[in-house]
mmCIF file of N, CA and C in Angstrom:
data_model
loop_
_atom_site.group_PDB
_atom_site.id
_atom_site.type_symbol
_atom_site.label_atom_id
_atom_site.label_comp_id
_atom_site.label_asym_id
_atom_site.label_seq_id
_atom_site.Cartn_x
_atom_site.Cartn_y
_atom_site.Cartn_z
ATOM 1 N N MET A 1 -9.170 24.917 98.161
ATOM 2 C CA MET A 1 -8.035 24.502 98.805
ATOM 3 C C MET A 1 -7.728 24.109 96.990
ATOM 4 N N LYS A 2 -7.073 25.803 96.174
ATOM 5 C CA LYS A 2 -6.593 25.038 94.658
ATOM 6 C C LYS A 2 -5.322 23.589 94.381
ATOM 7 N N GLN A 3 -5.495 22.982 94.092
ATOM 8 C CA GLN A 3 -4.391 22.124 93.742
ATOM 9 C C GLN A 3 -3.856 22.437 92.427
ATOM 10 N N GLU A 4 -1.954 22.553 93.015
ATOM 11 C CA GLU A 4 -0.757 22.469 92.678
ATOM 12 C C GLU A 4 -1.041 21.147 91.163
ATOM 13 N N LYS A 5 -0.072 22.432 89.873
ATOM 14 C CA LYS A 5 0.432 21.347 88.784
ATOM 15 C C LYS A 5 0.939 20.622 89.092
ATOM 16 N N ARG A 6 1.542 19.579 88.384
ATOM 17 C CA ARG A 6 3.186 18.792 88.368
ATOM 18 C C ARG A 6 2.996 18.631 87.482
ATOM 19 N N ASP A 7 4.889 18.529 87.922
ATOM 20 C CA ASP A 7 5.956 19.048 86.317
ATOM 21 C C ASP A 7 6.772 17.500 86.007
ATOM 22 N N ASP A 8 5.259 16.953 85.730
ATOM 23 C CA ASP A 8 5.843 15.632 85.385
ATOM 24 C C ASP A 8 6.028 15.680 83.482
ATOM 25 N N ILE A 9 6.614 14.250 83.646
ATOM 26 C CA ILE A 9 6.940 14.139 81.847
ATOM 27 C C ILE A 9 5.905 13.790 80.720
ATOM 28 N N ASP A 10 5.729 14.912 80.147
ATOM 29 C CA ASP A 10 4.460 14.027 79.160
ATOM 30 C C ASP A 10 5.552 14.221 78.063
ATOM 31 N N THR A 11 5.102 12.692 78.223
ATOM 32 C CA THR A 11 5.845 11.969 76.649
ATOM 33 C C THR A 11 5.075 12.569 75.724
ATOM 34 N N THR A 12 4.399 12.156 75.759
ATOM 35 C CA THR A 12 3.662 12.520 74.066
ATOM 36 C C THR A 12 3.743 13.596 73.783
ATOM 37 N N MET A 13 3.440 14.931 74.488
ATOM 38 C CA MET A 13 3.950 15.852 74.916
ATOM 39 C C MET A 13 5.768 16.258 73.587
ATOM 40 N N LEU A 14 6.213 15.826 74.545
ATOM 41 C CA LEU A 14 7.828 16.088 73.759
ATOM 42 C C LEU A 14 7.588 15.472 72.020
ATOM 43 N N MET A 15 7.411 13.975 72.076
ATOM 44 C CA MET A 15 7.657 13.086 70.716
ATOM 45 C C MET A 15 6.665 14.581 69.867
ATOM 46 N N LEU A 16 5.311 14.856 69.947
ATOM 47 C CA LEU A 16 4.863 15.782 69.508
ATOM 48 C C LEU A 16 5.884 16.942 68.854
ATOM 49 N N ILE A 17 6.247 17.594 69.989
ATOM 50 C CA ILE A 17 6.956 18.410 69.412
ATOM 51 C C ILE A 17 7.999 18.803 68.789
ATOM 52 N N GLY A 18 8.734 16.783 69.595
ATOM 53 C CA GLY A 18 10.385 17.128 68.402
ATOM 54 C C GLY A 18 9.794 16.367 66.528
ATOM 55 N N PHE A 19 9.049 15.441 66.934
ATOM 56 C CA PHE A 19 8.434 15.259 65.733
ATOM 57 C C PHE A 19 7.735 16.616 64.545
ATOM 58 N N GLY A 20 7.192 17.295 65.156
ATOM 59 C CA GLY A 20 6.990 18.664 64.601
ATOM 60 C C GLY A 20 8.325 19.455 63.853
ATOM 61 N N ALA A 21 9.411 19.244 64.646
ATOM 62 C CA ALA A 21 10.988 20.033 64.921
ATOM 63 C C ALA A 21 11.022 19.027 63.780
ATOM 64 N N GLY A 22 10.834 17.910 63.825
ATOM 65 C CA GLY A 22 11.423 16.696 62.623
ATOM 66 C C GLY A 22 11.424 18.042 60.553
ATOM 67 N N ALA A 23 10.222 16.892 61.116
ATOM 68 C CA ALA A 23 8.648 18.402 59.530
ATOM 69 C C ALA A 23 9.804 19.756 59.033
ATOM 70 N N LEU A 24 10.322 20.310 60.048
ATOM 71 C CA LEU A 24 10.116 21.428 59.873
ATOM 72 C C LEU A 24 11.143 21.699 59.616
ATOM 73 N N LEU A 25 12.888 20.870 60.089
ATOM 74 C CA LEU A 25 13.896 20.945 59.123
ATOM 75 C C LEU A 25 13.875 20.752 57.759
ATOM 76 N N SER A 26 13.447 18.844 57.933
ATOM 77 C CA SER A 26 13.303 18.575 56.346
ATOM 78 C C SER A 26 12.865 19.612 55.132
ATOM 79 N N THR A 27 11.217 20.335 55.907
ATOM 80 C CA THR A 27 11.249 21.640 55.183
ATOM 81 C C THR A 27 11.848 22.798 54.625
ATOM 82 N N VAL A 28 13.437 22.999 55.299
ATOM 83 C CA VAL A 28 14.202 24.283 55.231
ATOM 84 C C VAL A 28 15.140 22.730 54.323
ATOM 85 N N PHE A 29 14.871 21.907 54.274
ATOM 86 C CA PHE A 29 16.022 20.933 53.739
ATOM 87 C C PHE A 29 15.395 21.315 52.036
ATOM 88 N N PHE A 30 13.882 20.239 51.889
ATOM 89 C CA PHE A 30 13.200 20.886 50.738
ATOM 90 C C PHE A 30 13.836 22.323 50.163
ATOM 91 N N LEU A 31 13.101 22.957 51.088
ATOM 92 C CA LEU A 31 13.217 24.583 49.937
ATOM 93 C C LEU A 31 14.446 25.305 50.218
ATOM 94 N N PHE A 32 15.255 24.785 51.179
ATOM 95 C CA PHE A 32 16.219 25.785 50.091
ATOM 96 C C PHE A 32 17.188 24.869 49.799
ATOM 97 N N LEU A 33 17.851 23.505 49.565
ATOM 98 C CA LEU A 33 18.937 22.823 49.258
ATOM 99 C C LEU A 33 18.461 22.489 47.766
ATOM 100 N N GLY A 34 16.853 21.300 48.862
ATOM 101 C CA GLY A 34 15.949 20.971 47.122
ATOM 102 C C GLY A 34 16.153 21.164 45.587
ATOM 103 N N VAL A 35 15.500 22.201 45.371
ATOM 104 C CA VAL A 35 15.379 24.158 45.108
ATOM 105 C C VAL A 35 16.000 22.642 43.824
ATOM 106 N N PHE A 36 17.999 23.360 44.453
ATOM 107 C CA PHE A 36 18.936 23.639 43.473
ATOM 108 C C PHE A 36 19.384 22.255 43.001
ATOM 109 N N ILE A 37 18.903 20.823 43.965
ATOM 110 C CA ILE A 37 19.812 19.605 43.924
ATOM 111 C C ILE A 37 19.101 19.970 42.954
ATOM 112 N N GLU A 38 17.760 19.499 43.050
ATOM 113 C CA GLU A 38 17.080 18.640 41.385
ATOM 114 C C GLU A 38 16.683 19.353 40.727
ATOM 115 N N ALA A 39 18.001 20.345 40.458
ATOM 116 C CA ALA A 39 17.932 20.967 39.791
ATOM 117 C C ALA A 39 18.084 20.626 38.383
ATOM 118 N N GLY A 40 17.520 20.485 36.914
ATOM 119 C CA GLY A 40 17.305 18.940 36.023
ATOM 120 C C GLY A 40 19.151 20.484 35.380
ATOM 121 N N GLU A 41 19.795 20.239 34.084
ATOM 122 C CA GLU A 41 19.928 20.977 33.354
ATOM 123 C C GLU A 41 20.389 22.006 32.988
ATOM 124 N N ASN A 42 18.671 22.236 32.010
ATOM 125 C CA ASN A 42 18.716 24.107 32.082
ATOM 126 C C ASN A 42 17.417 24.846 32.973
ATOM 127 N N GLU A 43 16.857 24.256 34.512
ATOM 128 C CA GLU A 43 16.314 24.896 35.286
ATOM 129 C C GLU A 43 17.793 25.195 36.349
ATOM 130 N N THR A 44 17.616 26.423 37.001
ATOM 131 C CA THR A 44 17.524 27.373 38.052
ATOM 132 C C THR A 44 17.769 26.387 39.516
ATOM 133 N N TRP A 45 16.030 25.980 39.753
ATOM 134 C CA TRP A 45 15.857 25.487 40.402
ATOM 135 C C TRP A 45 14.273 24.819 40.033
ATOM 136 N N SER A 46 14.506 23.556 40.844
ATOM 137 C CA SER A 46 13.060 22.965 40.715
ATOM 138 C C SER A 46 11.599 22.364 41.665
ATOM 139 N N LEU A 47 11.219 22.882 40.481
ATOM 140 C CA LEU A 47 9.715 23.345 41.048
ATOM 141 C C LEU A 47 9.227 22.049 41.726
ATOM 142 N N GLN A 48 9.510 20.755 41.650
ATOM 143 C CA GLN A 48 8.746 19.372 42.251
ATOM 144 C C GLN A 48 9.733 19.961 42.919
ATOM 145 N N ALA A 49 10.760 20.454 43.440
ATOM 146 C CA ALA A 49 11.069 20.484 44.826
ATOM 147 C C ALA A 49 10.936 20.950 45.690
ATOM 148 N N VAL A 50 9.830 22.857 45.201
ATOM 149 C CA VAL A 50 9.436 23.125 45.766
ATOM 150 C C VAL A 50 8.032 23.002 46.513
ATOM 151 N N TRP A 51 7.038 22.528 44.964
ATOM 152 C CA TRP A 51 6.006 21.446 45.766
ATOM 153 C C TRP A 51 6.386 20.595 46.597
ATOM 154 N N SER A 52 7.413 19.616 46.813
ATOM 155 C CA SER A 52 7.873 19.118 48.393
ATOM 156 C C SER A 52 8.133 19.809 49.368
ATOM 157 N N GLY A 53 8.874 20.382 49.428
ATOM 158 C CA GLY A 53 9.002 21.879 50.390
ATOM 159 C C GLY A 53 7.937 22.656 51.241
ATOM 160 N N LEU A 54 6.986 22.780 50.160
ATOM 161 C CA LEU A 54 5.242 23.356 50.936
ATOM 162 C C LEU A 54 4.697 21.767 51.037
ATOM 163 N N MET A 55 5.100 20.722 50.410
ATOM 164 C CA MET A 55 4.292 19.943 52.038
ATOM 165 C C MET A 55 5.184 19.268 52.754
ATOM 166 N N SER A 56 5.827 19.447 52.988
ATOM 167 C CA SER A 56 6.347 19.286 54.121
ATOM 168 C C SER A 56 6.331 19.953 54.881
ATOM 169 N N MET A 57 6.011 21.759 54.563
ATOM 170 C CA MET A 57 5.139 22.447 55.155
ATOM 171 C C MET A 57 3.851 22.193 55.955
ATOM 172 N N CYS A 58 3.417 22.206 54.958
ATOM 173 C CA CYS A 58 2.157 21.698 55.932
ATOM 174 C C CYS A 58 1.523 20.774 56.720
ATOM 175 N N ILE A 59 3.046 18.998 56.246
ATOM 176 C CA ILE A 59 2.676 18.123 57.613
ATOM 177 C C ILE A 59 3.301 18.814 57.868
ATOM 178 N N SER A 60 4.493 19.411 59.011
ATOM 179 C CA SER A 60 4.402 20.260 60.166
ATOM 180 C C SER A 60 3.838 21.301 60.687
ATOM 181 N N VAL A 61 2.948 21.900 59.951
ATOM 182 C CA VAL A 61 1.747 22.749 60.267
ATOM 183 C C VAL A 61 0.674 21.623 61.223
ATOM 184 N N ILE A 62 0.285 20.065 60.406
ATOM 185 C CA ILE A 62 -0.108 20.040 60.749
ATOM 186 C C ILE A 62 0.496 19.225 62.088
ATOM 187 N N ILE A 63 1.034 18.237 61.450
ATOM 188 C CA ILE A 63 1.257 18.102 63.225
ATOM 189 C C ILE A 63 1.682 19.341 64.649
ATOM 190 N N GLY A 64 1.905 20.428 64.154
ATOM 191 C CA GLY A 64 1.768 21.566 64.980
ATOM 192 C C GLY A 64 -0.051 21.491 65.173
ATOM 193 N N ILE A 65 -0.708 21.582 64.919
ATOM 194 C CA ILE A 65 -1.663 21.257 64.973
ATOM 195 C C ILE A 65 -2.438 20.652 66.111
ATOM 196 N N ILE A 66 -2.460 18.539 65.895
ATOM 197 C CA ILE A 66 -1.945 18.132 66.322
ATOM 198 C C ILE A 66 -1.490 18.780 68.142
ATOM 199 N N THR A 67 -0.644 18.864 67.824
ATOM 200 C CA THR A 67 -0.121 19.029 68.644
ATOM 201 C C THR A 67 -0.782 19.943 70.328
ATOM 202 N N LEU A 68 -0.968 21.194 69.262
ATOM 203 C CA LEU A 68 -1.606 21.916 70.041
ATOM 204 C C LEU A 68 -2.473 21.106 70.372
ATOM 205 N N LEU A 69 -3.922 20.910 69.636
ATOM 206 C CA LEU A 69 -4.845 19.784 70.474
ATOM 207 C C LEU A 69 -5.243 19.249 71.738
ATOM 208 N N TYR A 70 -3.712 18.092 71.244
ATOM 209 C CA TYR A 70 -3.420 18.484 72.056
ATOM 210 C C TYR A 70 -3.003 18.371 73.026
ATOM 211 N N TRP A 71 -2.752 19.707 73.587
ATOM 212 C CA TRP A 71 -2.499 19.918 74.985
ATOM 213 C C TRP A 71 -3.540 21.191 75.277
ATOM 214 N N LYS A 72 -3.988 21.544 74.174
ATOM 215 C CA LYS A 72 -5.476 22.075 74.414
ATOM 216 C C LYS A 72 -6.545 21.114 75.370
ATOM 217 N N LEU A 73 -6.457 19.621 74.575
ATOM 218 C CA LEU A 73 -7.621 18.759 75.640
ATOM 219 C C LEU A 73 -7.776 17.918 75.964
ATOM 220 N N ILE A 74 -6.205 17.512 76.296
ATOM 221 C CA ILE A 74 -5.934 16.187 77.477
ATOM 222 C C ILE A 74 -4.323 17.066 78.052
ATOM 223 N N ALA A 75 -4.111 16.814 78.072
ATOM 224 C CA ALA A 75 -2.175 17.848 78.521
ATOM 225 C C ALA A 75 -2.844 18.783 79.338
ATOM 226 N N SER A 76 -3.114 19.894 79.800
ATOM 227 C CA SER A 76 -3.691 20.974 79.876
ATOM 228 C C SER A 76 -4.617 20.737 81.314
ATOM 229 N N LYS A 77 -5.654 19.405 80.551
ATOM 230 C CA LYS A 77 -6.431 18.919 82.253
ATOM 231 C C LYS A 77 -5.750 17.982 83.702
ATOM 232 N N THR A 78 -4.893 18.041 82.552
ATOM 233 C CA THR A 78 -4.223 16.486 84.309
ATOM 234 C C THR A 78 -3.479 16.882 84.867
ATOM 235 N N GLY A 79 -3.572 18.705 84.468
ATOM 236 C CA GLY A 79 -2.847 19.088 85.913
ATOM 237 C C GLY A 79 -0.717 19.214 85.797
ATOM 238 N N VAL A 80 -0.137 18.242 84.353
ATOM 239 C CA VAL A 80 1.111 18.465 84.190
ATOM 240 C C VAL A 80 1.188 19.950 83.182
ATOM 241 N N LEU A 81 2.255 20.912 84.037
ATOM 242 C CA LEU A 81 3.093 22.375 82.762
ATOM 243 C C LEU A 81 3.133 21.591 81.071
ATOM 244 N N PHE A 82 3.371 22.502 81.483
ATOM 245 C CA PHE A 82 4.013 22.766 79.500
ATOM 246 C C PHE A 82 5.384 22.356 79.718
ATOM 247 N N PRO A 83 5.981 21.130 79.213
ATOM 248 C CA PRO A 83 7.092 21.149 79.304
ATOM 249 C C PRO A 83 8.905 21.850 79.494
ATOM 250 N N ARG A 84 9.320 21.259 79.316
ATOM 251 C CA ARG A 84 10.300 22.914 80.011
ATOM 252 C C ARG A 84 11.398 21.164 79.024
ATOM 253 N N LEU A 85 12.148 21.796 77.578
ATOM 254 C CA LEU A 85 12.540 20.891 77.459
ATOM 255 C C LEU A 85 14.280 21.687 78.355
ATOM 256 N N ASN A 86 14.837 20.280 79.530
ATOM 257 C CA ASN A 86 15.704 20.306 79.631
ATOM 258 C C ASN A 86 16.674 18.454 80.003
ATOM 259 N N GLY A 87 17.584 18.754 80.314
ATOM 260 C CA GLY A 87 18.243 17.414 80.462
ATOM 261 C C GLY A 87 17.211 16.231 79.269
ATOM 262 N N PHE A 88 16.746 15.402 80.621
ATOM 263 C CA PHE A 88 16.242 13.870 79.790
ATOM 264 C C PHE A 88 15.529 14.021 78.882
ATOM 265 N N LYS A 89 14.687 15.339 79.106
ATOM 266 C CA LYS A 89 12.653 15.906 77.879
ATOM 267 C C LYS A 89 14.012 15.590 77.080
ATOM 268 N N LEU A 90 14.823 16.981 76.867
ATOM 269 C CA LEU A 90 15.449 17.488 76.251
ATOM 270 C C LEU A 90 15.648 16.722 74.458
ATOM 271 N N LEU A 91 16.494 15.014 75.021
ATOM 272 C CA LEU A 91 17.113 14.321 74.612
ATOM 273 C C LEU A 91 15.984 13.381 73.619
ATOM 274 N N LEU A 92 15.591 12.609 74.283
ATOM 275 C CA LEU A 92 13.676 12.920 74.121
ATOM 276 C C LEU A 92 13.089 13.169 73.259
ATOM 277 N N ALA A 93 12.756 14.628 73.207
ATOM 278 C CA ALA A 93 12.696 15.787 72.469
ATOM 279 C C ALA A 93 13.198 15.365 71.330
ATOM 280 N N PHE A 94 14.182 15.389 70.586
ATOM 281 C CA PHE A 94 15.784 15.340 69.966
ATOM 282 C C PHE A 94 16.109 13.852 69.609
ATOM 283 N N ALA A 95 14.960 13.163 70.564
ATOM 284 C CA ALA A 95 15.138 11.727 69.397
ATOM 285 C C ALA A 95 14.548 11.411 68.654
ATOM 286 N N SER A 96 12.651 12.198 68.725
ATOM 287 C CA SER A 96 11.495 12.271 67.914
ATOM 288 C C SER A 96 11.942 12.903 67.089
ATOM 289 N N VAL A 97 12.457 13.694 66.700
ATOM 290 C CA VAL A 97 13.751 14.942 65.593
ATOM 291 C C VAL A 97 13.431 14.102 64.582
ATOM 292 N N VAL A 98 14.187 13.023 64.590
ATOM 293 C CA VAL A 98 14.174 12.232 63.063
ATOM 294 C C VAL A 98 13.933 11.375 62.510
ATOM 295 N N PRO A 99 12.481 10.470 63.433
ATOM 296 C CA PRO A 99 11.880 10.119 62.327
ATOM 297 C C PRO A 99 10.869 10.424 61.574
ATOM 298 N N GLY A 100 10.736 12.007 62.499
ATOM 299 C CA GLY A 100 9.701 13.262 62.159
ATOM 300 C C GLY A 100 10.631 13.771 60.301
ATOM 301 N N MET A 101 11.687 14.033 60.851
ATOM 302 C CA MET A 101 12.342 14.236 58.971
ATOM 303 C C MET A 101 12.314 12.902 58.419
ATOM 304 N N ALA A 102 12.162 11.754 58.663
ATOM 305 C CA ALA A 102 11.748 10.238 57.708
ATOM 306 C C ALA A 102 11.259 10.671 57.524
ATOM 307 N N LEU A 103 10.004 10.482 57.976
ATOM 308 C CA LEU A 103 8.383 10.427 58.458
ATOM 309 C C LEU A 103 7.940 11.854 56.486
ATOM 310 N N THR A 104 8.949 12.987 56.451
ATOM 311 C CA THR A 104 8.751 14.296 55.807
ATOM 312 C C THR A 104 8.943 13.641 54.362
ATOM 313 N N ILE A 105 10.281 13.562 54.782
ATOM 314 C CA ILE A 105 11.230 13.298 53.503
ATOM 315 C C ILE A 105 11.227 12.380 53.106
ATOM 316 N N GLY A 106 10.836 11.280 53.657
ATOM 317 C CA GLY A 106 9.806 10.175 52.369
ATOM 318 C C GLY A 106 8.923 10.232 52.231
ATOM 319 N N LEU A 107 7.555 11.133 52.123
ATOM 320 C CA LEU A 107 6.907 11.619 51.804
ATOM 321 C C LEU A 107 6.990 12.471 50.678
ATOM 322 N N ALA A 108 8.154 12.591 50.931
ATOM 323 C CA ALA A 108 8.289 14.408 49.583
ATOM 324 C C ALA A 108 9.097 14.112 48.463
ATOM 325 N N TYR A 109 10.065 13.274 48.786
ATOM 326 C CA TYR A 109 10.174 11.948 47.880
ATOM 327 C C TYR A 109 9.616 10.703 46.853
ATOM 328 N N GLN A 110 8.837 10.526 47.594
ATOM 329 C CA GLN A 110 7.571 9.803 46.766
ATOM 330 C C GLN A 110 7.309 10.894 45.644
ATOM 331 N N PHE A 111 6.622 12.156 46.585
ATOM 332 C CA PHE A 111 6.200 13.470 45.670
ATOM 333 C C PHE A 111 7.056 13.683 44.476
ATOM 334 N N ILE A 112 8.353 14.073 44.546
ATOM 335 C CA ILE A 112 8.981 13.769 43.166
ATOM 336 C C ILE A 112 8.970 12.579 42.940
ATOM 337 N N MET A 113 9.574 11.477 42.876
ATOM 338 C CA MET A 113 9.658 10.217 41.924
ATOM 339 C C MET A 113 7.815 10.419 41.266
#
């Protein structure tokens, strides 16, 4: 008899999804807004902001790879379905967006300064 998969809340998976989304949002911030905000007087755009945006993009890709590996190696084997983002699960994923943005923006500003 085939065992049915449970629809439990996988908190780690939701946190990784939200953290990656936060890193991606900070990438958008640096690539589209930071390029013009950080520009000097005689510059059209800031090269440091471009590098910071690319670094933020690399961080979000690394978080995405970690999330994929977690899903492939751990979460899919425990019988938990891929989390549907609705209700409390959506709030949990949104709550982890802010730390993802804060970490990525902090690292990128250290790179700029």
